[in-house]
CSV table of C-alpha atoms in Angstrom, one decimal:
chain,number,residue,atom,x,y,z
A,44,GLU,CA,20.1,10.4,4.1
A,45,ALA,CA,17.4,7.9,5.1
A,46,GLY,CA,19.1,4.5,4.9
A,47,VAL,CA,17.1,1.5,2.7
A,48,THR,CA,14.3,0.7,4.8
A,49,GLN,CA,11.9,-2.5,4.5
A,50,PHE,CA,8.7,-3.4,5.9
A,51,PRO,CA,7.5,-5.2,7.6
A,52,SER,CA,10.7,-5.9,9.8
A,53,HIS,CA,8.6,-9.8,11.0
A,54,SER,CA,5.9,-12.0,8.7
A,55,VAL,CA,4.2,-14.7,10.6
A,56,ILE,CA,2.1,-16.1,8.0
A,57,GLU,CA,0.6,-19.7,7.1
A,58,LYS,CA,2.1,-22.2,4.5
A,59,GLY,CA,-0.2,-21.5,1.4
A,60,GLN,CA,-1.3,-17.5,2.6
A,61,THR,CA,0.8,-14.7,0.4
A,62,VAL,CA,2.7,-12.2,2.0
A,63,THR,CA,4.5,-9.3,0.1
A,64,LEU,CA,7.5,-7.3,1.5
A,65,ARG,CA,8.6,-4.1,0.4
A,66,CYS,CA,11.7,-2.3,0.1
A,67,ASP,CA,12.8,1.6,-0.1
A,68,PRO,CA,16.1,1.9,-1.2
A,69,ILE,CA,18.2,5.0,-0.9
A,70,SER,CA,17.4,8.3,-2.9
A,71,GLY,CA,19.0,8.1,-6.3
A,72,HIS,CA,20.7,4.5,-6.4
A,73,ASP,CA,19.4,2.9,-9.4
A,74,ASN,CA,21.1,-0.5,-8.2
A,75,LEU,CA,18.1,-2.7,-5.8
A,76,TYR,CA,19.0,-6.0,-4.6
A,77,TRP,CA,16.9,-8.5,-3.2
A,78,TYR,CA,19.1,-11.1,-0.8
A,79,ARG,CA,17.8,-13.9,1.3
A,80,ARG,CA,19.2,-15.6,4.7
A,81,VAL,CA,18.5,-18.8,5.9
A,82,MET,CA,18.9,-19.6,9.4
A,83,GLY,CA,23.1,-19.9,9.8
A,84,LYS,CA,23.4,-20.5,5.8
A,85,GLU,CA,25.1,-17.4,3.5
A,86,ILE,CA,23.0,-14.4,2.5
A,87,LYS,CA,21.9,-15.3,-0.7
A,88,PHE,CA,21.3,-13.4,-3.7
A,89,LEU,CA,17.8,-13.3,-5.3
A,90,LEU,CA,17.6,-10.7,-7.8
A,91,HIS,CA,19.0,-7.3,-8.7
A,92,PHE,CA,16.8,-4.6,-10.5
A,93,VAL,CA,18.9,-1.3,-12.3
A,94,LYS,CA,16.1,1.4,-12.4
A,95,GLU,CA,13.1,-0.7,-12.7
A,96,SER,CA,14.6,-3.6,-15.0
A,97,LYS,CA,15.5,-7.0,-13.4
A,98,GLN,CA,19.0,-6.8,-14.6
A,99,ASP,CA,19.8,-10.6,-13.3
A,100,GLU,CA,17.0,-12.5,-12.0
A,101,SER,CA,19.2,-16.3,-11.8
A,102,GLY,CA,18.7,-16.5,-7.5
A,103,MET,CA,14.8,-16.4,-7.5
A,104,PRO,CA,14.3,-19.9,-6.5
A,105,ASN,CA,11.0,-20.4,-8.4
A,106,ASN,CA,8.1,-19.1,-9.9
A,107,ARG,CA,5.7,-18.4,-6.6
A,108,PHE,CA,8.3,-15.6,-5.9
A,109,LEU,CA,7.3,-12.2,-7.9
A,110,ALA,CA,9.6,-9.2,-7.6
A,111,GLU,CA,8.7,-5.2,-8.8
A,112,ARG,CA,10.0,-1.9,-8.7
A,113,THR,CA,7.2,-0.3,-10.7
A,114,GLY,CA,8.7,3.4,-11.7
A,115,GLY,CA,12.3,2.6,-10.5
A,116,THR,CA,11.7,3.3,-6.6
A,117,TYR,CA,10.6,1.4,-4.1
A,118,SER,CA,10.5,-2.8,-4.6
A,119,THR,CA,8.3,-5.3,-3.7
A,120,LEU,CA,8.8,-9.2,-3.8
A,121,LYS,CA,5.7,-11.0,-3.1
A,122,VAL,CA,6.0,-14.6,-1.9
A,123,GLN,CA,2.7,-16.4,-3.4
A,124,PRO,CA,1.7,-19.1,-2.1
A,125,ALA,CA,4.0,-19.3,0.6
A,126,GLU,CA,5.8,-23.1,2.0
A,127,LEU,CA,7.7,-23.8,4.7
A,128,GLU,CA,11.0,-23.7,2.9
A,129,ASP,CA,10.7,-19.9,2.6
A,130,SER,CA,11.4,-18.8,6.1
A,131,GLY,CA,14.1,-16.4,6.6
A,132,VAL,CA,15.6,-13.0,6.4
A,133,TYR,CA,15.1,-11.2,3.4
A,134,PHE,CA,17.4,-8.6,3.0
A,135,CYS,CA,17.1,-5.6,0.2
A,136,ALA,CA,20.0,-3.8,-0.5
A,137,SER,CA,20.6,-0.6,-3.1
A,138,SER,CA,23.8,0.7,-4.8
A,139,LEU,CA,24.4,4.0,-6.7
A,140,GLY,CA,25.2,2.2,-9.8
A,141,GLY,CA,28.5,1.3,-11.9
A,142,ASP,CA,31.0,-1.3,-11.2
A,143,ALA,CA,30.6,-3.2,-7.7
A,144,SER,CA,34.2,-1.9,-7.0
A,145,ASN,CA,32.6,1.8,-6.3
A,146,SER,CA,29.5,1.0,-5.1
A,147,PRO,CA,28.8,-0.9,-1.8
A,148,LEU,CA,25.7,-2.6,-1.2
A,149,HIS,CA,23.7,-0.7,1.6
A,150,PHE,CA,21.2,-3.0,3.4
A,151,GLY,CA,18.3,-2.5,4.8
A,152,ASN,CA,17.4,-4.0,8.2
A,153,GLY,CA,15.2,-6.9,6.7
A,154,THR,CA,12.3,-8.3,6.7
A,155,ARG,CA,12.3,-11.8,9.5
A,156,LEU,CA,9.8,-14.5,7.0
A,157,THR,CA,8.3,-17.1,8.9
A,158,VAL,CA,5.9,-19.9,7.3
A,159,THR,CA,4.3,-21.9,9.9
B,164,ASP,CA,27.1,-24.3,-5.3
B,165,GLN,CA,28.7,-22.0,-2.8
B,166,GLN,CA,31.1,-19.8,-3.9
B,167,VAL,CA,32.0,-18.1,-1.1
B,168,LYS,CA,33.1,-19.8,2.2
B,169,GLN,CA,33.9,-19.2,5.9
B,170,ASN,CA,34.5,-22.3,7.4
B,171,SER,CA,34.4,-21.0,11.3
B,172,PRO,CA,31.1,-20.0,12.8
B,173,SER,CA,32.2,-18.3,15.6
B,174,LEU,CA,35.1,-16.9,16.9
B,175,SER,CA,35.9,-16.0,21.2
B,176,VAL,CA,38.6,-13.0,21.2
B,177,GLN,CA,40.0,-11.6,24.6
B,178,GLU,CA,39.5,-7.7,24.5
B,179,GLY,CA,42.4,-6.0,23.3
B,180,ARG,CA,43.8,-9.0,21.4
B,181,ILE,CA,43.9,-9.6,17.6
B,182,SER,CA,41.1,-11.3,15.7
B,183,ILE,CA,41.5,-12.8,12.5
B,184,LEU,CA,38.3,-14.0,10.7
B,185,ASN,CA,38.8,-16.1,7.8
B,186,CYS,CA,37.6,-16.5,4.3
B,187,ASP,CA,37.9,-18.8,1.4
B,188,TYR,CA,36.4,-18.9,-2.3
B,189,THR,CA,36.5,-21.1,-5.2
B,190,ASN,CA,35.5,-19.1,-8.4
B,191,SER,CA,39.1,-17.2,-9.8
B,192,MET,CA,37.3,-14.4,-11.9
B,193,PHE,CA,36.9,-12.5,-8.7
B,194,ASP,CA,39.3,-10.1,-8.2
B,195,TYR,CA,37.0,-7.6,-5.6
B,196,PHE,CA,36.3,-9.0,-2.0
B,197,LEU,CA,34.7,-6.9,1.2
B,198,TRP,CA,33.7,-7.8,4.5
B,199,TYR,CA,30.4,-6.7,6.0
B,200,LYS,CA,30.0,-6.6,9.7
B,201,LYS,CA,26.0,-7.4,11.1
B,202,TYR,CA,23.9,-6.5,14.3
B,203,PRO,CA,21.3,-8.7,15.5
B,204,ALA,CA,17.7,-7.5,13.8
B,205,GLU,CA,19.9,-5.2,12.3
B,206,GLY,CA,21.1,-5.2,8.0
B,207,PRO,CA,25.6,-5.8,7.0
B,208,THR,CA,26.8,-2.5,6.8
B,209,PHE,CA,30.3,-2.3,4.8
B,210,LEU,CA,33.4,-2.7,6.7
B,211,ILE,CA,36.4,-2.7,4.3
B,212,SER,CA,37.4,-3.9,0.9
B,213,ILE,CA,40.0,-4.9,-1.2
B,214,SER,CA,40.8,-5.4,-5.2
B,215,SER,CA,42.6,-8.3,-6.5
B,216,ILE,CA,45.6,-5.8,-7.8
B,217,LYS,CA,46.9,-5.7,-3.7
B,218,ASP,CA,47.4,-8.0,-1.3
B,219,LYS,CA,46.9,-5.8,1.8
B,220,ASN,CA,44.0,-2.8,2.8
B,221,GLU,CA,44.0,-1.0,6.4
B,222,ASP,CA,41.1,1.3,7.6
B,223,GLY,CA,42.4,2.3,11.0
B,224,ARG,CA,41.8,-1.5,13.1
B,225,PHE,CA,41.0,-3.3,10.3
B,226,THR,CA,43.3,-4.7,8.0
B,227,VAL,CA,42.0,-7.3,5.0
B,228,PHE,CA,44.7,-9.7,3.3
B,229,LEU,CA,44.2,-11.1,0.2
B,230,ASN,CA,46.3,-14.3,-1.0
B,231,LYS,CA,45.2,-14.7,-4.6
B,232,SER,CA,47.0,-18.0,-5.1
B,233,ALA,CA,45.1,-19.3,-1.8
B,234,LYS,CA,42.1,-17.9,-3.1
B,235,HIS,CA,41.7,-16.9,0.8
B,236,LEU,CA,41.3,-13.5,2.5
B,237,SER,CA,41.5,-12.5,6.0
B,238,LEU,CA,40.1,-9.9,8.0
B,239,HIS,CA,41.9,-8.9,11.0
B,240,ILE,CA,41.2,-6.7,14.3
B,241,VAL,CA,43.6,-5.2,16.1
B,242,PRO,CA,42.9,-4.2,19.1
B,243,SER,CA,39.7,-5.9,19.3
B,244,GLN,CA,36.8,-4.0,21.4
B,245,PRO,CA,33.7,-5.3,23.2
B,246,GLY,CA,31.8,-3.0,20.1
B,247,ASP,CA,33.3,-5.0,17.7
B,248,SER,CA,30.7,-8.0,18.4
B,249,ALA,CA,29.2,-8.9,15.4
B,250,VAL,CA,28.6,-11.1,12.6
B,251,TYR,CA,31.1,-10.8,9.8
B,252,PHE,CA,29.9,-11.7,6.5
B,253,CYS,CA,33.0,-11.9,3.7
B,254,ALA,CA,31.6,-11.1,0.2
B,255,ALA,CA,33.1,-11.4,-3.1
B,256,SER,CA,32.4,-10.0,-6.6
B,257,VAL,CA,33.6,-9.5,-10.2
B,258,TRP,CA,35.4,-5.7,-10.4
B,259,THR,CA,33.1,-4.7,-13.4
B,260,GLY,CA,30.3,-6.7,-12.2
B,261,ASN,CA,26.8,-6.0,-10.1
B,262,GLN,CA,26.4,-9.7,-8.2
B,263,PHE,CA,27.9,-10.0,-4.7
B,264,TYR,CA,28.1,-13.3,-3.1
B,265,PHE,CA,28.8,-14.0,0.5
B,266,GLY,CA,29.8,-16.3,3.2
B,267,THR,CA,28.1,-17.6,5.8
B,268,GLY,CA,29.7,-15.4,8.5
B,269,THR,CA,31.7,-15.4,11.6
B,270,SER,CA,30.5,-14.5,14.9
B,271,LEU,CA,33.0,-12.7,16.8
B,272,THR,CA,32.5,-12.6,20.6
B,273,VAL,CA,35.0,-9.8,21.9
B,274,ILE,CA,35.4,-10.4,25.9
B,275,PRO,CA,35.7,-7.7,28.3
């Protein structure tokens, strides 16, 4: 079974540019999450999809961030325009569904975003 | 406001000894707790979990203890091995929920 895959693994962009991160969850996983970790800080929740619907986007920092999951398969997270404070590692995770108790998160390896 | 706290950023332990990683939480609604392990350049991987109806869960060398009254949990690794060197994240959720809250991680180094 293929795991959660994220692309690119690294991205270096200048302030003001646009970057799009992609996540392919484990096949059959309805739940898809985006998290971000800024250096040394906690892994912070950004948003949660159930299939193609946004279940919870309370962690999205501001309207420069846009996440989509068309067709309920892969997801993209676009940052436009990027700011210096957006730098960090962006993790995608997926889970089968149902409650947290029977469906632990499976993480991808993350995209390290550096905004200069 | 951080709801899950790991106050020790790092820990060093001799091979063969016990490693104890600690985690505190503030939200009394949390009733499901997990530990994840993360190697450099990889995503976190699920290690072990515990629900609030238990105070201990064991899986091989890994044991998680939960003290609900103190809102505290700990991960014990016995015996510690060099391959256990990684960053360990504590996470919490509501049993019927779908959002997980993570701590800042503790970097464990097991010295051969």
